Amino acid sequence: MEAVYIYSVLSMGGLGALLAAGLGFAAKTFKVERDERIDKIEELLAGANCGACGYAGCSSFAEAVVNGEAEPNGCPVSGDEAAVKIAKILGVETSSSEKKLARVLCSGGVKETTRDLEYRGIESCKAAKLVNGGEKSCQYGCLGLGDCEDACPFSAIKINDNGLPEVDDEKCTGCGECVNACPQNIITLAPESSQTHINCSSHDPGKDVRKICEPGCIGCGLCVKTCPVDAIILENNLAVIDYEKCINCGLCAEKCPTGSINFTGKRIKEIKITEDCVGCTLCAKKCPVDAIEGELKKIHEIDEEKCIKCGLCYETCKVDAIMLVYED
Amino acid sequence: MEQLTQLILIFVSTVLINNFVLSRFLGICPFLGVSKQVETAFSMGLATTFVMTLTAASTWLINTFILEALNLPFLQYVSFIIVIASLVQFVEMFIKKSSPVLYKALGIFLPLITTNCAILGLALLIPLNGYNFIESVIFGFGAGVGFTMAISLMAGLRETLEFGDVPDALKGVPITLIIAGIMAMAFMGFSGLISV
C-alpha cells in the first residue's frame, strides 16, 4: 500500500483522537451543574422540539416548567399522562389539558337574520360595531366582517358564504386569538370532546328574537328542564351550557324549538343492561326519570317507556354492565 | 524591526483593507443574524475572534508539521474543519460555564461559528499567503478584530435605525442589506492606505 494512504489515515485519526481527548477533558472541567428535574422532565416530553408550547424546544420548556414560568401541562403533544408525571416531579397539582377549540356562539347568518341598516365602511367588525352596533337587527350577533379570520395565526377560521365564521377543527389550536379579536364576544373555547353547543349569544327577550333571527335562543327554558344533568342554565333570556357537566346526550337539541342548539354527536337508540350487572342500584338512583327498576343484587331492568336515553346510567355503572346502542 | 513592521502591516490590512466581512464577504450569516444589539454583536465578535486566533495557530501547526511534512495538502479541508469544530465546541462549553447570560444571548449562533465561512476561509488563506507562525496568529487575530468591528458597527447602525423612519418595503432585511453594501463601499476607501 502506498505510504500516502497510511499517512492520511494515521494523521487524521491521530488528530481526531487528540481533539476528542481534549474535548472530553474540557467537558469534565467545564461541566455546568443543572437541576436534575430539568433532565427528568425533558425525558417525559415528546422530544419533537415542535415549539407548540411557545418555547424554543423541549429543553427550554423543561427549564421553564422547573422555573415556574410554564405550566406542567403546557406541552400539548406529550398528553395528560406526561403532564401528571411532570406535576409529580415538581410536587404540584395539574389540571387536565384537554385540547380546546374555538366555537362561534351565533348561528344567525345572512340568510337567517334581518338587518336594520347597510354598513359600508372599513371592513372590520370593530369598526362596524361602532356604527349603531352593526348591520343586523340583533345587537349580539356575528358582524361577519372577519376580525376573527384576520386574527387567526393558523388560518383555521373562515367566514363562509352565509357570513358566519367556520372553524376548521384540524387547524384550530385553541390559542384564543379569535376570542380576543371578536368585539361581540361570541367566540368561546370549548373542549374538543364537547358535541353540544348553544349557538346563540342574544340576551334579547324571546319575543324580539323571534322577529329578527330564525335560529336565535328565545329563552324558553325547555332545554334547562330537559337536561338530565343540569348542565344548562338560563342567564338573562339566554341558555348557557356548562361543558364540564354536559354528557353530550343530545336531548336538549332535540327539544329546542328554534334549533339554536347544535348537537354534532350521535343520539342513543337503545340502552341495554347486560348480565354483568351486580345489582348495586347505583344507576337506578342516578336515573333522572326513574326508568330503571331493580332490587339489590338482582339484574336491573330499564322501562323503555320512561327512558329518555340520556346515557347517565352508562356513566354511573362501575362494572360496565350497561351497553349503549347509538343511532347511525 | 522589519519583521515588526510586517506584522503591523498584516494586522492593519486584515482589519481595514481586506476586512473579512466587508471586502471578502465571508461570515455574512452572523453579520446579519446577530447584529441587532451592539452588546450581543460585540460578544459574538469576541467569541469569533477567540476561535479565529486559535484556529490560525492550530491550523498553521497542522499544515506545517503534518500536512506539508507528509505531503498531504489535499487533507487541508478535512483537518481544518475538525479543528474548527472542536474549538467551537470548546468555546461553547467555556462560555456556558463562565457566562450563562452570554450563552443565552448568542443562542444558536454560537454553534454556528463552526459553519462560519470566515473561519474556514481564514484557515485556507494562511497556507495560501505563506505566513509563518507569528504572522498567522496576527492574521487570525486581525481577522477576528475586523469581524468584531464590522458586526459592532452594523449593530450600532441597526439599533439607531430601530427608531428611524424606514419605508415599509425596506424594513428589516432589505435595509440591513443596503447598509451592508454601503459599508462595504465605504471600506473600499481604505484600499489605497497600504499595499501588502
mmCIF file with all atom_site columns, C-alpha atoms in Angstrom, chain A residues 30 59 220 276:
data_model
loop_
_atom_site.group_PDB
_atom_site.id
_atom_site.type_symbol
_atom_site.label_atom_id
_atom_site.label_alt_id
_atom_site.label_comp_id
_atom_site.label_asym_id
_atom_site.label_entity_id
_atom_site.label_seq_id
_atom_site.pdbx_PDB_ins_code
_atom_site.Cartn_x
_atom_site.Cartn_y
_atom_site.Cartn_z
_atom_site.occupancy
_atom_site.B_iso_or_equiv
_atom_site.pdbx_formal_charge
_atom_site.auth_seq_id
_atom_site.auth_comp_id
_atom_site.auth_asym_id
_atom_site.auth_atom_id
_atom_site.pdbx_PDB_model_num
ATOM 1 C CA . PHE A 1 30  ? -16.441 22.969 32.425 1.00 0.00 ? 30  PHE A CA 1
ATOM 2 C CA . SER A 1 59  ? -35.262 21.542 26.710 1.00 0.00 ? 59  SER A CA 1
ATOM 3 C CA . CYS A 1 220 ? -87.939 29.342 26.739 1.00 0.00 ? 220 CYS A CA 1
ATOM 4 C CA . ASP A 1 276 ? -72.612 -8.344 34.169 1.00 0.00 ? 276 ASP A CA 1
#
